[in-house]
CSV table of C-alpha atoms in Angstrom, one decimal:
chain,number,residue,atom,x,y,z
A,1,UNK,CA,10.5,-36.4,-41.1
A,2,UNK,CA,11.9,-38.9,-38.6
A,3,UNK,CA,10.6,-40.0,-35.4
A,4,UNK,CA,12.3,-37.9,-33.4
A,5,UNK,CA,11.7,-34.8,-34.9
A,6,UNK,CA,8.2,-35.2,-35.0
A,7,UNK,CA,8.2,-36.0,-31.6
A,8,UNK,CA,10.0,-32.8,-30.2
A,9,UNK,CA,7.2,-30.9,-33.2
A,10,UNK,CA,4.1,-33.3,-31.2
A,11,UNK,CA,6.3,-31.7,-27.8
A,12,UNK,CA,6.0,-28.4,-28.2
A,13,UNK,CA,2.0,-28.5,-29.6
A,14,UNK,CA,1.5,-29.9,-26.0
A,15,UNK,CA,3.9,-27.1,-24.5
A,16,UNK,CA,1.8,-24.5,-26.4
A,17,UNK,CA,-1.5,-26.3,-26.2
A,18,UNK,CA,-1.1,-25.9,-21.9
A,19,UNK,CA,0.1,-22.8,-22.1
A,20,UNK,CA,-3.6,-21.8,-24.0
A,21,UNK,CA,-5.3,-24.1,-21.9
A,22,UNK,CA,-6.6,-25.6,-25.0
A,23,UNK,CA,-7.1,-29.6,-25.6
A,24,UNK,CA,-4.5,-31.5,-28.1
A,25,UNK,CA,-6.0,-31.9,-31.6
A,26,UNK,CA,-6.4,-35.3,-33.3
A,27,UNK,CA,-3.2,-35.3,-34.4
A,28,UNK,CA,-1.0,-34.9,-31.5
A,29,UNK,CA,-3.4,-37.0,-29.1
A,30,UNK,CA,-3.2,-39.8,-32.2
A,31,UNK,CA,0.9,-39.8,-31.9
A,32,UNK,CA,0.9,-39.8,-28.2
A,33,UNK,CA,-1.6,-42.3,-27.9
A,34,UNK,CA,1.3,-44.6,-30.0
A,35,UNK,CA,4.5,-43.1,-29.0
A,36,UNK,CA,5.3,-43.6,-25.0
A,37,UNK,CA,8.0,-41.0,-24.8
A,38,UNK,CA,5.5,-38.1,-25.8
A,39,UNK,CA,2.6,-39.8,-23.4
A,40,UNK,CA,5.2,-39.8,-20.9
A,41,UNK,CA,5.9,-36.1,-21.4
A,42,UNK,CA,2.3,-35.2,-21.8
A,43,UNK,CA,1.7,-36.8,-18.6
A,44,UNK,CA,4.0,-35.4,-17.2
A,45,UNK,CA,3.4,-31.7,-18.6
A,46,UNK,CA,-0.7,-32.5,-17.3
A,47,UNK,CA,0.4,-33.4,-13.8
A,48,UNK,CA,2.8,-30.4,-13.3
A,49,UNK,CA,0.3,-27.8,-15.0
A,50,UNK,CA,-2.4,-29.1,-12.2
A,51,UNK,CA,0.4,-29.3,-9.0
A,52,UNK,CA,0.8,-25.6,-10.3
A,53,UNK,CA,-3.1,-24.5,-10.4
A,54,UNK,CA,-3.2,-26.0,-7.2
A,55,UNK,CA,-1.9,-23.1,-5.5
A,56,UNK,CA,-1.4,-22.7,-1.5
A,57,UNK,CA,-4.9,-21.5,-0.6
A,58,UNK,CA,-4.5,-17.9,0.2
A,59,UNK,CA,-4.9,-17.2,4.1
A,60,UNK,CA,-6.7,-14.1,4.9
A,61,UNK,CA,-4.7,-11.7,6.7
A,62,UNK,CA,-6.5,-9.5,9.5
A,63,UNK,CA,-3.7,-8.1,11.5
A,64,UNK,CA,-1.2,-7.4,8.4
A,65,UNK,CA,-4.5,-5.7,6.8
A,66,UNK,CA,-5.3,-3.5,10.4
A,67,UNK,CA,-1.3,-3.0,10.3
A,68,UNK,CA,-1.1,-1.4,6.7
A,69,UNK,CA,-4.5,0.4,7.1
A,70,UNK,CA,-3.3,2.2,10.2
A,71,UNK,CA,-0.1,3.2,8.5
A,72,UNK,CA,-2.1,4.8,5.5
A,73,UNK,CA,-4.1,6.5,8.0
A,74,UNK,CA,-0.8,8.3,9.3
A,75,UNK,CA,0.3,9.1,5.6
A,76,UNK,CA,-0.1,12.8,4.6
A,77,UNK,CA,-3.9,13.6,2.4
A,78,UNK,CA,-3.4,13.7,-1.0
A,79,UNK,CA,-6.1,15.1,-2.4
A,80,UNK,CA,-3.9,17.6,-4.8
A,81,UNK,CA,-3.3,16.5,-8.1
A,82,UNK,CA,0.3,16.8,-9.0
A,83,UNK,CA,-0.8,19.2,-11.8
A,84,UNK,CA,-2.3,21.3,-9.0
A,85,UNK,CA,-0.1,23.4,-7.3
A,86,UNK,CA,2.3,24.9,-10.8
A,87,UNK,CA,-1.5,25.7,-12.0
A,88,UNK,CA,-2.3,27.3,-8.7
A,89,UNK,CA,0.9,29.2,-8.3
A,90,UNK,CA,0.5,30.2,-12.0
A,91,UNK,CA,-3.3,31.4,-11.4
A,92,UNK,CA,-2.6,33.3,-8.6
A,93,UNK,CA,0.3,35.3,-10.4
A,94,UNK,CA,-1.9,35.3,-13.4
A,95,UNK,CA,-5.0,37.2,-10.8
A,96,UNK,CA,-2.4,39.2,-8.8
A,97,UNK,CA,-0.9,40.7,-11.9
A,98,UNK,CA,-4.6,41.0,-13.4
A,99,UNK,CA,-5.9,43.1,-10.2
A,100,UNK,CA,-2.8,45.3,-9.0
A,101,UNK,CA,-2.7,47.7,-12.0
A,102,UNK,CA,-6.5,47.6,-12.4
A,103,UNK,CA,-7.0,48.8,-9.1
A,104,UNK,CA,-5.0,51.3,-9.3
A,105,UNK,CA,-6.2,52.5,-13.1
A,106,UNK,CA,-3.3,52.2,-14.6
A,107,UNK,CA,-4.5,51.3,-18.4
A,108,UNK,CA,-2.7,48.2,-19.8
A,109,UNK,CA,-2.0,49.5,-23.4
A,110,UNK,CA,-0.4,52.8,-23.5
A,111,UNK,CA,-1.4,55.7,-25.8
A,112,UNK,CA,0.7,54.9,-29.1
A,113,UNK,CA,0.2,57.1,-32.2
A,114,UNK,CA,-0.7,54.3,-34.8
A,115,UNK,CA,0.0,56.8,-37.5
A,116,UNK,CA,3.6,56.2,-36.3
A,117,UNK,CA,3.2,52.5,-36.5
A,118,UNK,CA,3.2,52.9,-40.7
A,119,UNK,CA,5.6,55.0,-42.4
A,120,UNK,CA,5.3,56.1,-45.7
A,121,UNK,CA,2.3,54.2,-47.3
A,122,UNK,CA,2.4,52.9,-49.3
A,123,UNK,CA,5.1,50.3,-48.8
A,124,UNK,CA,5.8,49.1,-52.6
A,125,UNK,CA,4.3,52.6,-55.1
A,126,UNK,CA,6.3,51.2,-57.7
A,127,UNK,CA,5.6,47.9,-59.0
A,128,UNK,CA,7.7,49.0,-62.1
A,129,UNK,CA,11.1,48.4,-59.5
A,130,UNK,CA,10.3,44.1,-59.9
A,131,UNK,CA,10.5,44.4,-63.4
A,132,UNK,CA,14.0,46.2,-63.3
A,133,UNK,CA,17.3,44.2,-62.2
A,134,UNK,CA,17.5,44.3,-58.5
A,135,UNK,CA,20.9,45.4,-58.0
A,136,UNK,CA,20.1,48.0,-54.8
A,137,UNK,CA,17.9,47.4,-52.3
A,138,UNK,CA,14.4,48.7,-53.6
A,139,UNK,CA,12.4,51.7,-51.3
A,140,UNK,CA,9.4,50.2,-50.6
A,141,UNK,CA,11.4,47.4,-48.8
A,142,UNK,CA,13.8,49.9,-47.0
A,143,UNK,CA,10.3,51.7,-45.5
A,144,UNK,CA,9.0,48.1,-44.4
A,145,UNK,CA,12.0,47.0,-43.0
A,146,UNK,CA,11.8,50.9,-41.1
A,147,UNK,CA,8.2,49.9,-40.6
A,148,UNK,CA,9.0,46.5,-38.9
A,149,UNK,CA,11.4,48.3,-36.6
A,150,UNK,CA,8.8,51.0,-36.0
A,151,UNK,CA,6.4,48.0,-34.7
A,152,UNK,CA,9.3,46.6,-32.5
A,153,UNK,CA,10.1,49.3,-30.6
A,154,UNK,CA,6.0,50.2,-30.3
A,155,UNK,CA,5.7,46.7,-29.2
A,156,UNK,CA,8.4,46.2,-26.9
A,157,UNK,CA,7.2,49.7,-25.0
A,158,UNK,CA,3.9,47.9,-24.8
A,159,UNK,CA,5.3,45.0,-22.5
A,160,UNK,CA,7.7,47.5,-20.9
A,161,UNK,CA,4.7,49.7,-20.2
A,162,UNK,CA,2.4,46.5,-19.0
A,163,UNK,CA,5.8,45.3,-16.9
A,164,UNK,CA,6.4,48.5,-14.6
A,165,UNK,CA,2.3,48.6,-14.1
A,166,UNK,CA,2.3,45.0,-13.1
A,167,UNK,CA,5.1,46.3,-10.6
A,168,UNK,CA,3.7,49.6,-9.6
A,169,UNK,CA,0.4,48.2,-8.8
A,170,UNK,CA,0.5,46.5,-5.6
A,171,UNK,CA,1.3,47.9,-2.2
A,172,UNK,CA,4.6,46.2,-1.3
A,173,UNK,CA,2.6,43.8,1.3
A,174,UNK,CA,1.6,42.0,-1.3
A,175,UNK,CA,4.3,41.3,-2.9
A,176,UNK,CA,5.6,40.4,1.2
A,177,UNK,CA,1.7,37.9,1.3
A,178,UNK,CA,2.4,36.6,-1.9
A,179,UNK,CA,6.6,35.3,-0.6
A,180,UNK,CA,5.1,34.3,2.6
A,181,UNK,CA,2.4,31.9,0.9
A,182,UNK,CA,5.5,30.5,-1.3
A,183,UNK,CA,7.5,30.0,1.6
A,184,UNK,CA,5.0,28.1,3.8
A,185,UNK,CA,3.7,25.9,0.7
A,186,UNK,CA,7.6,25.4,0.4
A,187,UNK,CA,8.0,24.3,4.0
A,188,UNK,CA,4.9,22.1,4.1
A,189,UNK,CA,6.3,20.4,1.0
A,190,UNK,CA,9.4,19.7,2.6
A,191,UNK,CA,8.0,18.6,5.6
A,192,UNK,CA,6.1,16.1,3.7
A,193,UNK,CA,9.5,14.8,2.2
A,194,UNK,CA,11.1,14.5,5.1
A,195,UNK,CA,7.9,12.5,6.9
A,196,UNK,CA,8.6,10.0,4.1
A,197,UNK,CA,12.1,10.1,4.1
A,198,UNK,CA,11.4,8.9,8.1
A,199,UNK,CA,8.6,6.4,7.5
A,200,UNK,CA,10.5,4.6,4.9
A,201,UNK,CA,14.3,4.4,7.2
A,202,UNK,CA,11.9,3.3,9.9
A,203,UNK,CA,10.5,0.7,8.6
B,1,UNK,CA,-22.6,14.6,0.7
B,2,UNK,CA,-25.4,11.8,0.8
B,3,UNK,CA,-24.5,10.7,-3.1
B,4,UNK,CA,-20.5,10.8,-1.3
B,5,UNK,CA,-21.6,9.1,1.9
B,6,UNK,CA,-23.3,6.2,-0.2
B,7,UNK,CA,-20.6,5.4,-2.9
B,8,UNK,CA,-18.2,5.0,0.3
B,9,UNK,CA,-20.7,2.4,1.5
B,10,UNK,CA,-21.2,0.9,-2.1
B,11,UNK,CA,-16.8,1.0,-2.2
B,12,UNK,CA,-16.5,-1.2,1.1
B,13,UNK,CA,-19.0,-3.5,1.1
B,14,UNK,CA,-18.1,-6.2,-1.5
B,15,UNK,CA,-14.1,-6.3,0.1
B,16,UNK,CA,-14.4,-9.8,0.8
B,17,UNK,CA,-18.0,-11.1,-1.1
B,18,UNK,CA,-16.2,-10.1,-4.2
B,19,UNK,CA,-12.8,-12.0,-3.9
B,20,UNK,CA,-13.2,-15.5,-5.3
B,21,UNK,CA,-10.3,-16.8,-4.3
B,22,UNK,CA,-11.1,-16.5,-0.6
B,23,UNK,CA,-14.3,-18.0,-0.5
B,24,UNK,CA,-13.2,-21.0,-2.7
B,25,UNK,CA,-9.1,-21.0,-2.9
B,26,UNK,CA,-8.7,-24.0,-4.6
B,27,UNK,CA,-11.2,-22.9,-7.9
B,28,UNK,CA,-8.2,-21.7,-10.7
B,29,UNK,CA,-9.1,-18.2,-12.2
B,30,UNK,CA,-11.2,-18.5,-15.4
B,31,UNK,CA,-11.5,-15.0,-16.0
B,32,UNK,CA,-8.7,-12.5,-17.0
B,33,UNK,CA,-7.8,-11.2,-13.5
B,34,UNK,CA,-6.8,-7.5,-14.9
B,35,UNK,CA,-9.6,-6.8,-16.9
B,36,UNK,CA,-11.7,-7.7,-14.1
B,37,UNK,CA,-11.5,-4.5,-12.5
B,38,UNK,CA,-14.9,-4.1,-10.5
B,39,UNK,CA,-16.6,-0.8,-10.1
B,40,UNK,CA,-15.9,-0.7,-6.2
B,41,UNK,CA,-12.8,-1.0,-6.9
B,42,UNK,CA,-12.7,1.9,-9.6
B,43,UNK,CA,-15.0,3.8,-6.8
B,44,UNK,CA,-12.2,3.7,-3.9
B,45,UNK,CA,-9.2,4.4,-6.1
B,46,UNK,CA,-11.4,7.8,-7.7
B,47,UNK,CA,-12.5,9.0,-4.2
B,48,UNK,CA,-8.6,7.9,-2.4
B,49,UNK,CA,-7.3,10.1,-5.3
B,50,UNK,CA,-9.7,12.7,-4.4
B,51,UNK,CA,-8.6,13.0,-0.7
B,52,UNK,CA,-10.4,10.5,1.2
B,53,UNK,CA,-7.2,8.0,2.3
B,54,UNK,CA,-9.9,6.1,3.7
B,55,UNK,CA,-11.5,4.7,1.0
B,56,UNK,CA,-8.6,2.9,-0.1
B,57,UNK,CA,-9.2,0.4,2.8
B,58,UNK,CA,-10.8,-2.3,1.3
B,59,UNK,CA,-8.3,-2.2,-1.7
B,60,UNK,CA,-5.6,-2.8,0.8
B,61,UNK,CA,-8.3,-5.8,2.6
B,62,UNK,CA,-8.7,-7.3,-1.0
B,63,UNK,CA,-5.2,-7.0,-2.0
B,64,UNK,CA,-2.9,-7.5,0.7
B,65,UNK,CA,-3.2,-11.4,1.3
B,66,UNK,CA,-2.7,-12.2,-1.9
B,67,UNK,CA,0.5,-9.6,-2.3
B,68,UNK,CA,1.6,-11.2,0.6
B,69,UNK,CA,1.2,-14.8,-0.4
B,70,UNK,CA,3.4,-13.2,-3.9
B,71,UNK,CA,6.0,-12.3,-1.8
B,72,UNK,CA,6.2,-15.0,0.4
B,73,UNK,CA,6.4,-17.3,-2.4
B,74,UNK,CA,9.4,-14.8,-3.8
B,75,UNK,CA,11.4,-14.4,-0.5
B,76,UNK,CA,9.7,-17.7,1.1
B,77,UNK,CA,10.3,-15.4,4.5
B,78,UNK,CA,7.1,-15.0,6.3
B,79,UNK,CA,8.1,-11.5,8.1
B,80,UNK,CA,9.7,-9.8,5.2
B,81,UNK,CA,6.9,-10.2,3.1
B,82,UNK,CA,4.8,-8.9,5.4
B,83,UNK,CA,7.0,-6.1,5.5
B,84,UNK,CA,7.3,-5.6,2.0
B,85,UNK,CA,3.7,-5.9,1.4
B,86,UNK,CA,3.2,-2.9,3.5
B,87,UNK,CA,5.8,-1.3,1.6
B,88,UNK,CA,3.9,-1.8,-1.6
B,89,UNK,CA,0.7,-0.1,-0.4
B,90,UNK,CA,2.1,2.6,0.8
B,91,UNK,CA,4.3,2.9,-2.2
B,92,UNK,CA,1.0,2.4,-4.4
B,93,UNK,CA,-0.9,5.0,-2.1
B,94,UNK,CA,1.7,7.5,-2.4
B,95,UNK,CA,1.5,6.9,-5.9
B,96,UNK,CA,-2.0,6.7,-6.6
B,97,UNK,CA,-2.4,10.4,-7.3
B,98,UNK,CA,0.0,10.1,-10.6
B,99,UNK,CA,-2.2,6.4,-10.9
B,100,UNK,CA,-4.1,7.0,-14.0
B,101,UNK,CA,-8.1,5.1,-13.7
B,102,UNK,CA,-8.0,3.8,-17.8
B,103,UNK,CA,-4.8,1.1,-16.9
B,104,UNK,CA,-5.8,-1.9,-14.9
B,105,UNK,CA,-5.4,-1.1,-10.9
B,106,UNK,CA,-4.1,-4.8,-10.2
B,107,UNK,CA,-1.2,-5.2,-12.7
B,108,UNK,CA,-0.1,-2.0,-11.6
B,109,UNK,CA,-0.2,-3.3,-8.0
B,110,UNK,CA,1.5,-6.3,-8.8
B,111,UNK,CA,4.2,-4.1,-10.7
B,112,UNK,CA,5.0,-2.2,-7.7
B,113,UNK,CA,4.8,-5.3,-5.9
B,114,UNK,CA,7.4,-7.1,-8.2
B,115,UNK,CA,10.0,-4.5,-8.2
B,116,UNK,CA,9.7,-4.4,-4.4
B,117,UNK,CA,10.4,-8.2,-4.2
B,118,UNK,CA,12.8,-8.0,-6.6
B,119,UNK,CA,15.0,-5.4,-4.7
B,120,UNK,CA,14.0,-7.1,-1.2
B,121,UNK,CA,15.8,-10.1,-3.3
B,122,UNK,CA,18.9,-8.5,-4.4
B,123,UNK,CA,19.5,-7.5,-0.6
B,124,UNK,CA,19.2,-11.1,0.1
B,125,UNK,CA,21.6,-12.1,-2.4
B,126,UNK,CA,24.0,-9.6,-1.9
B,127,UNK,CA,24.2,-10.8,2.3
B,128,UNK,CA,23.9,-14.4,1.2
B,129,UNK,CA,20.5,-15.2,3.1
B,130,UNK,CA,20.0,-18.6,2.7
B,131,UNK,CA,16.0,-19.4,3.0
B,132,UNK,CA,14.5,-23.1,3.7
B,133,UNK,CA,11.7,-24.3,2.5
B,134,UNK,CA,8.6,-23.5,3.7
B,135,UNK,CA,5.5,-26.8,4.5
B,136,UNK,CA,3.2,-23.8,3.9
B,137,UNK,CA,3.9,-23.1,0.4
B,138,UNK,CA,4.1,-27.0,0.0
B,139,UNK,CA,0.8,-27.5,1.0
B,140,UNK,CA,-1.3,-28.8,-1.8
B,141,UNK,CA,-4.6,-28.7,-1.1
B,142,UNK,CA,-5.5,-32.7,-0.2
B,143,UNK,CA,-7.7,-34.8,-2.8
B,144,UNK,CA,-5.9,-33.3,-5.8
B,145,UNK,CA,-5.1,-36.6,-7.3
B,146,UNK,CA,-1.5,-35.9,-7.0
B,147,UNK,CA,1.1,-37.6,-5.2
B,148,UNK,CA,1.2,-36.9,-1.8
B,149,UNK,CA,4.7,-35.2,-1.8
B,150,UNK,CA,3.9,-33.5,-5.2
B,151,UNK,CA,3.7,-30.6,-3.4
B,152,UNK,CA,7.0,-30.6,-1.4
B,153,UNK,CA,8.7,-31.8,-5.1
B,154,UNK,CA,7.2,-28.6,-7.1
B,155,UNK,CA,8.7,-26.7,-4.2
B,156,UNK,CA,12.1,-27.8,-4.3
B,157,UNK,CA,11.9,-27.4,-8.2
B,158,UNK,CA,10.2,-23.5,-7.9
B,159,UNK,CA,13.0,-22.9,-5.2
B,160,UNK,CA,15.7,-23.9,-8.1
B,161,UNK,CA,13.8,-21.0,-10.8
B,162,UNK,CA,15.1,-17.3,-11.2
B,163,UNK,CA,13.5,-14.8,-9.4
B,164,UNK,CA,11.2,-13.3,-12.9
B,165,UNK,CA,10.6,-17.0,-14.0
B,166,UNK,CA,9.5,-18.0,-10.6
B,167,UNK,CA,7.0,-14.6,-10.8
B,168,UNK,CA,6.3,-15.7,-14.2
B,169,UNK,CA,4.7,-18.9,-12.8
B,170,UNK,CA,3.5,-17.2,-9.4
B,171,UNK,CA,1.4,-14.6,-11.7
B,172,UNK,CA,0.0,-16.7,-13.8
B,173,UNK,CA,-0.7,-20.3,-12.1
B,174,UNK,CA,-1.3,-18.6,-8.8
B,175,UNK,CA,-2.9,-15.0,-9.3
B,176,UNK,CA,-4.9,-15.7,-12.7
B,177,UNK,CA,-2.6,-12.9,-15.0
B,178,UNK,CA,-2.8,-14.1,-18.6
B,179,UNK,CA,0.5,-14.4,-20.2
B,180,UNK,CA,0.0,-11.0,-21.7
B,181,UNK,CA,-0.9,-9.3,-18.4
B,182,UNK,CA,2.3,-11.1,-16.9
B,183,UNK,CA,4.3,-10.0,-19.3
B,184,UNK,CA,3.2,-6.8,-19.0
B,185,UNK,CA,3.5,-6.6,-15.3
B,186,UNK,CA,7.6,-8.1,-15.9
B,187,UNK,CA,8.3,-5.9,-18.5
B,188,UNK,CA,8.6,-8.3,-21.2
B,189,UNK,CA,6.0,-8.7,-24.7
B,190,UNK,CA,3.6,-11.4,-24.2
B,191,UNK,CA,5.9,-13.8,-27.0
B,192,UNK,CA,8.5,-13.5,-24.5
B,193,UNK,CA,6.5,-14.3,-21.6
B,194,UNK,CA,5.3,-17.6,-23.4
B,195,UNK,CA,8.8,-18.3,-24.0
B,196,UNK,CA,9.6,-17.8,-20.7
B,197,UNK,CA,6.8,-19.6,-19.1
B,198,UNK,CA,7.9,-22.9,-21.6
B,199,UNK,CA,11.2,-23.3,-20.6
B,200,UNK,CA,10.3,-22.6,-16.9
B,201,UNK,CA,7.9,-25.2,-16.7
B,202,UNK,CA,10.4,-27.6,-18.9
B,203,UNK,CA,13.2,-26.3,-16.1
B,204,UNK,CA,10.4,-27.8,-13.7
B,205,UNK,CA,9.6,-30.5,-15.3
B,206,UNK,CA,13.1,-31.9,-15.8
B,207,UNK,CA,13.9,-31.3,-11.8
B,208,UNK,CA,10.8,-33.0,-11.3
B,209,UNK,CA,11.8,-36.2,-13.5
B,210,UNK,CA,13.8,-37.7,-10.2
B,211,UNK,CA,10.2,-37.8,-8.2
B,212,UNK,CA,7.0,-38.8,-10.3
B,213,UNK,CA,3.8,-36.6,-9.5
B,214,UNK,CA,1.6,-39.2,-10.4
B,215,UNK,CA,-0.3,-41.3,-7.9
């Protein structure tokens, strides 16, 4: 290794050694103790690392502190979590929906005949049909695949059945409370925007 | 109530007993300045984000000199930094309720604060404000065994750096960020910001050959 590449290798050990704010090992200090360009550069690397720590002292600010503190003061309260207000919409449709057909008895499941739910049990009678060659579609499959479609149509009366209760439950004032409380939280939301939108063209 | 009314207390009383660099500018930072996230200051950013705007007073009394003294050294323009500093805290208030407690409170200040001086300085650039130097910023504090324009020369040299290199040195000279923490708050990996920070100070160091710092 010649002397110059050990040089720029002693270099960048001093480079790294201020950047950890650690001292020079024996090695490095023993070169630049011999070798004027690298004591030149470490002397040079020292005095810029402590003109750098020496930092403006930081003046204390009263009146830009009073300033910002009286603008925060103006800023709308944020004590709702962003979370809060989908979770609170969705709870009060969740307790609305809950109460309107209770109070009026209307029973969330209707009547279904579970006989009807299952047709001819059992599904497979004939375990003999896997041994033959499957070249028609067996019966027990035909009276599940009747059976699933059955369950479908129970099913979707079910939420059909839960869906017109939800709607015939409540008077119709308050479905016209529940659009007001939208609209206003709308409108106060807005309202915030637009105080921001002002505060920050003001500035 | 009485548990709420005390923790207030507790949250703004140390605002300016705990700051360090107030009471003693010239000491450097020993001690990682992100991870040292006080209770108090925890305390004022959980009860701001529970409603009480108030409580994030002493944050803005601890914080705002030195976000201020950031940007000045960014823009070196006294009255848009003040300007901007505002901006950051009420960016950071706004934002405090989507802040989440577990990240450190200052590198996420110093974020905000970065991109804010970072736009303010595209604006400059794109109307072609030139700035002068400020004897403020090239104040060295006196007895530091430096020559006595070392301060005005690092000046003229910091004034010559890009804007991220310049916040490179600014974070972690002036405000005590570890080169990780820096990174962080630049957006670069900690192997970057020491690669950064190295040819910065060499940039430095090579406008500072004309004009020996040594006594």
């Amino acid at each position: 290794m010649n002397h110059t590449m050990i040089c720029r290798e002693v270099q960048r050990a001093m480079d790294s050694a201020f950047d950890e704010g650690v001292a020079l090992t024996g090695q490095v200090a023993a070169h630049a103790a011999t070798c004027r360009a690298c004591a030149a550069y470490g002397n040079s690397l020292a005095a810029l690392d402590t003109s750098l720590h020496l930092a403006p002292p930081i003046q204390p600010a009263p009146a830009l502190v009073a300033r910002i503190q009286a603008e925060i003061a103006t800023q709308p309260r944020q004590a709702l979590r962003p979370w809060a207000y989908p979770v609170g919409v969705a709870g009060a449709v969740m307790i609305l929906a809950a109460l309107g057909p209770a109070l009026n008895g209307i029973p969330w499941i209707p009547a279904v005949d579970s006989g009807s739910w299952v047709i001819g049990e059992p599904f497979l009678p004939e375990w003999d049909f896997l041994r033959q060659e499957l070249t028609t579609i067996p019966v027990g499959l035909t009276s599940d695949l009747a059976a699933f479609g059955q369950w479908s149509e129970n099913s979707w009366a079910s939420v059909s059945h839960w869906l017109s209760a939800f709607g015939r439950g409540f008077s119709p004032w308050v479905w016209v409370v529940f659009m007001v409380c939208g609209a206003a939280a709308c409108a106060l939301d807005g309202m915030e925007w637009m105080s921001r939108r002002m505060n920050r063209t003001g500035r | 109530m009485i548990a709420s009314t005390l923790s207030m207390i507790r949250c703004w009383m140390p605002e300016i007993a705990a700051d360090p660099r107030l009471a003693s500018p010239h000491a450097p930072a020993v001690v990682s300045a992100v991870e040292d996230m006080s209770a108090w200051e925890a305390e004022c950013i959980r009860q701001t984000q529970g409603g009480h705007p108030e409580a994030f007073n002493p944050i803005v009394a601890h914080y705002a000199p030195r976000i201020r003294a950031y940007l000045y050294r960014m823009l070196r323009n006294r009255e848009e930094a003040e300007d901007l500093t505002q901006e950051t805290f009420l960016k950071a208030f706004r934002g405090l309720p989507r802040f989440d407690p577990e990240r450190p409170f200052k590198a996420w200040l110093y974020t905000i604060a970065t991109n804010t001086g970072l736009n303010a300085i595209r604006g400059q650039q794109r109307k072609g404000v030139q700035v002068d130097l400020d004897p403020e910023l090239a104040a060295l504090p006196v007895g530091n065994g430096l020559a006595p324009d070392a301060g005005e020369q690092l000046e003229i040299a910091l004034a010559t750096l890009t804007p991220r290199a310049l916040q490179l040195i600014t974070l972690h000279y002036h405000e005590g960020f570890s080169l990780q923490e820096a990174g962080a708050v630049l957006g670069m990996s900690e192997g970057a910001a020491k690669a950064a920070l190295c040819r910065a100070r060499q940039e430095l160091r090579t406008k500072m050959t004309a004009g020996d710092l040594s006594p």
